[in-house]
Short mmCIF file of N, CA and C in Angstrom, two decimals:
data_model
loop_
_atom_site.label_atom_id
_atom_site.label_comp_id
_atom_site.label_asym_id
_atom_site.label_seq_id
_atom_site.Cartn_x
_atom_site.Cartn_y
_atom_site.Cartn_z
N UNK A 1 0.85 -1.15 0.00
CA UNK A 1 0.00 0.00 0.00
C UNK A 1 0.90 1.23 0.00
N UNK A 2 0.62 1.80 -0.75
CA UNK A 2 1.43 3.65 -0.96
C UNK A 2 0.42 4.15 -0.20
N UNK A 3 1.26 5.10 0.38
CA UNK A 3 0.58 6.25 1.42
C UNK A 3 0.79 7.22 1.33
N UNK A 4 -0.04 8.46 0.62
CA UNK A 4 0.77 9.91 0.52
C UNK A 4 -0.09 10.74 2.00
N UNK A 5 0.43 11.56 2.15
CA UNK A 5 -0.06 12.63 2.94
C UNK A 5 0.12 14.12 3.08
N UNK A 6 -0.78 14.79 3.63
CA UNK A 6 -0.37 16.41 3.68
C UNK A 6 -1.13 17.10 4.86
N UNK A 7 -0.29 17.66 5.93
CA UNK A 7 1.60 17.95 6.01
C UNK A 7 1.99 16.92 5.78
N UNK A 8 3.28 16.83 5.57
CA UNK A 8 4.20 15.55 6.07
C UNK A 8 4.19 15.23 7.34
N UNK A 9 4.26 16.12 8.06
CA UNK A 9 3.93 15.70 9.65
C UNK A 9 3.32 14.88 10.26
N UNK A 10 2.16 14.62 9.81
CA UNK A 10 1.20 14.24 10.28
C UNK A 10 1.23 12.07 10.36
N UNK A 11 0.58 11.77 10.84
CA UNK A 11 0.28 10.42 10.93
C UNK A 11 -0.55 9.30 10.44
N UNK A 12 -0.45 8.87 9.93
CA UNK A 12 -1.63 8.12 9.64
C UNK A 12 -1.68 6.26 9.97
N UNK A 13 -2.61 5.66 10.65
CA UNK A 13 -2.49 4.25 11.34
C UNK A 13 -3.49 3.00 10.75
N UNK A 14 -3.56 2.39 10.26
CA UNK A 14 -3.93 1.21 9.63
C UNK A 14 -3.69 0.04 10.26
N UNK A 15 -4.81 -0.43 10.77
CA UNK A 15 -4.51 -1.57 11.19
C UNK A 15 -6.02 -2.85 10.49
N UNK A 16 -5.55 -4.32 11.08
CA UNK A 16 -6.93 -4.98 10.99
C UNK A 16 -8.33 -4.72 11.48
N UNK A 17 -9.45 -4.78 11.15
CA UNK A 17 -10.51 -4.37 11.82
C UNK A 17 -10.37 -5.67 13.01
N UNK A 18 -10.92 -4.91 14.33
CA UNK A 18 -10.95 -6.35 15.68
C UNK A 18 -8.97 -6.22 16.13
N UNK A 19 -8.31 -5.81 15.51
CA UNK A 19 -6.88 -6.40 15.87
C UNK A 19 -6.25 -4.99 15.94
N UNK A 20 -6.62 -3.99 17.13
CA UNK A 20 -5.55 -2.40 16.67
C UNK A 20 -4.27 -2.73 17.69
N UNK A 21 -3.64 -3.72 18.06
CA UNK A 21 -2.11 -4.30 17.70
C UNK A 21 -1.74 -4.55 16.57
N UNK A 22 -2.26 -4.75 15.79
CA UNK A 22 -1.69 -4.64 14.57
C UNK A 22 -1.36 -3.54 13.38
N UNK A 23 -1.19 -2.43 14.49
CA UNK A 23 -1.44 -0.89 13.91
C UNK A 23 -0.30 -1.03 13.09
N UNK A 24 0.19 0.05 12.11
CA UNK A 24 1.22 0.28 11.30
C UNK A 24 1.00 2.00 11.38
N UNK A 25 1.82 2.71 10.97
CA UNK A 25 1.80 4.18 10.98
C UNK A 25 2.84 4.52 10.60
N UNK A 26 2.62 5.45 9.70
CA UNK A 26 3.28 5.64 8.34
C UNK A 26 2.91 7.42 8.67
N UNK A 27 4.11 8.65 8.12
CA UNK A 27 5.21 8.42 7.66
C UNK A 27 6.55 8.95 7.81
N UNK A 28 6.48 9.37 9.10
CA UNK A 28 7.48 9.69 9.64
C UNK A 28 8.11 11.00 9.04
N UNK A 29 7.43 12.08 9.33
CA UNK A 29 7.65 13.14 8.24
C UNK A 29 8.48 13.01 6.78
N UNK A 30 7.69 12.57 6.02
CA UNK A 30 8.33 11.98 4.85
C UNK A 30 6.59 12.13 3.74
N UNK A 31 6.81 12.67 2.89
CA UNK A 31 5.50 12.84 2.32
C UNK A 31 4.38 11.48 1.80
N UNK A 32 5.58 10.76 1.70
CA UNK A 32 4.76 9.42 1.13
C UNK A 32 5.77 7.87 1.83
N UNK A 33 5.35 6.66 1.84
CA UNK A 33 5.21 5.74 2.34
C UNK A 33 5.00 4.22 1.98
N UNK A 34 5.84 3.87 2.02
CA UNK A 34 4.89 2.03 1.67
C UNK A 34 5.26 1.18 3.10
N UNK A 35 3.39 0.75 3.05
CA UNK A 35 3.07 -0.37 4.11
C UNK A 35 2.54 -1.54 3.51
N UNK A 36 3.21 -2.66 4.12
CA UNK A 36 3.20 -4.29 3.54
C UNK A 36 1.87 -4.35 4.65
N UNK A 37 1.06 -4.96 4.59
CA UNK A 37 -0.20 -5.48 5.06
C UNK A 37 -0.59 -6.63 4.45
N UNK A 38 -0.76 -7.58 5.74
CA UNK A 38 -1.24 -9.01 5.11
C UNK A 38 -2.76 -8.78 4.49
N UNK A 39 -3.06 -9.45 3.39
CA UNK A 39 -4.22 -9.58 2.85
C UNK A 39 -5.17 -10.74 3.83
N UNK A 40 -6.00 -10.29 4.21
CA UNK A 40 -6.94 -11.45 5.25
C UNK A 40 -8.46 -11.51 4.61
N UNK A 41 -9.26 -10.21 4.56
CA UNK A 41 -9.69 -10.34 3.98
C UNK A 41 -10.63 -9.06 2.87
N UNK A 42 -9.28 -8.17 2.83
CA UNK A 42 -9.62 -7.29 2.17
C UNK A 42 -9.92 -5.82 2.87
N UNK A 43 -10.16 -6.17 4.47
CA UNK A 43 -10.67 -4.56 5.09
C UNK A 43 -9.57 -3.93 5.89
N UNK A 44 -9.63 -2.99 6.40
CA UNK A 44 -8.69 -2.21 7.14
C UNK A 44 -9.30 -1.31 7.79
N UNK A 45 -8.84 -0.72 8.90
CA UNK A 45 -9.17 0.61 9.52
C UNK A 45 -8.13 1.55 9.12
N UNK A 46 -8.58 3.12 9.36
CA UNK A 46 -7.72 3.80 9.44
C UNK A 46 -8.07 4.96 10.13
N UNK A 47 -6.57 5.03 10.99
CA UNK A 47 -6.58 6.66 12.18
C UNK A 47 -6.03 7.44 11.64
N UNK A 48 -6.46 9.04 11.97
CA UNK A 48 -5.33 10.14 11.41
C UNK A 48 -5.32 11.04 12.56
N UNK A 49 -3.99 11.43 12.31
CA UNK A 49 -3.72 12.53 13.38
C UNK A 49 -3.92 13.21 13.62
N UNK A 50 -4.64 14.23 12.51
CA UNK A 50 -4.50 15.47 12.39
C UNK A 50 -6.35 15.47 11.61
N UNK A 51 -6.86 16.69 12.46
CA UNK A 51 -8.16 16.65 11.77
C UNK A 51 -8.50 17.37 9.99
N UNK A 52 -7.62 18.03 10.09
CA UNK A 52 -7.72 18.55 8.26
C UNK A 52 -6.67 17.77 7.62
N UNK A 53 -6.13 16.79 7.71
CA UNK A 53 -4.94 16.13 6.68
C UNK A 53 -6.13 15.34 5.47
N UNK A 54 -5.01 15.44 4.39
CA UNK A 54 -5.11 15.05 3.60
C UNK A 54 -4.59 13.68 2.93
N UNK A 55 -5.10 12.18 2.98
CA UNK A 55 -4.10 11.66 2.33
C UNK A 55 -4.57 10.51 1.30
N UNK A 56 -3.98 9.63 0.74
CA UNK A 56 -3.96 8.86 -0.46
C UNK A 56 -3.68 7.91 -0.35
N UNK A 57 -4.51 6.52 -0.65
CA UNK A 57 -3.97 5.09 -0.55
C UNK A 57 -3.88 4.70 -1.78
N UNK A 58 -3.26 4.24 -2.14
CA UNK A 58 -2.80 3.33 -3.71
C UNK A 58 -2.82 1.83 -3.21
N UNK A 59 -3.34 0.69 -3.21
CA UNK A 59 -3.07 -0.72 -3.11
C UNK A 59 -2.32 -0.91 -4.31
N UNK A 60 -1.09 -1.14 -3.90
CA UNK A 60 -0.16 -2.00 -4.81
C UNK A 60 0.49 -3.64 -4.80
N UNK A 61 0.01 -4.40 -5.60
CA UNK A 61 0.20 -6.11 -5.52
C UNK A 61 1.35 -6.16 -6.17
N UNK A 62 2.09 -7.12 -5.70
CA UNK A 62 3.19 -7.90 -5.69
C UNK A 62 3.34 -8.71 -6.66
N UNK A 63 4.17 -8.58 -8.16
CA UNK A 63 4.04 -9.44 -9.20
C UNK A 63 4.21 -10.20 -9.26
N UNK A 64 5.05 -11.01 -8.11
CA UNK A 64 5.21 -12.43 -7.79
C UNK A 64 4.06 -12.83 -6.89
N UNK A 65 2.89 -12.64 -6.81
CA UNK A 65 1.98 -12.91 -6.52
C UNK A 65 0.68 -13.31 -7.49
N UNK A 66 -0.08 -14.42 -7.93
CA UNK A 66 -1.25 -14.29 -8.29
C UNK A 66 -2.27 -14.08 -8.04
N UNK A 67 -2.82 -13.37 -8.86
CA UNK A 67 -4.29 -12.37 -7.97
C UNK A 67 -5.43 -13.71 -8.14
#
């Protein structure tokens, strides 16, 4: 998964729905991001830090993978 955001500052947290140990948070003031996330069964949550941010998910698959 690509992650853009705006500020850079800001945070953003993805985890499984039922499982927020399994948070990830992305991006460490850095404008954009890639998070590996196991495929289970397609859903996700997501937290943000900041109440006006802006940001962007791209799902990107793995070509050594068959869809």
């Amino acid at each position: 998964m690509l992650v853009s955001i705006e500020p850079f500052y800001a945070r953003l947290y993805v985890y499984q729905p039922g499982f927020p140990d399994s948070t990830q948070s992305c991006c460490r003031n850095q404008p954009s991001s890639v998070l590996k996330l196991p495929v289970i069964d397609g859903r996700f949550c997501i937290r943000q830090s900041q109440p006006q941010m802006k940001w962007k998910l791209q799902i990107i698959g793995r070509p050594d993978e068959a869809a």
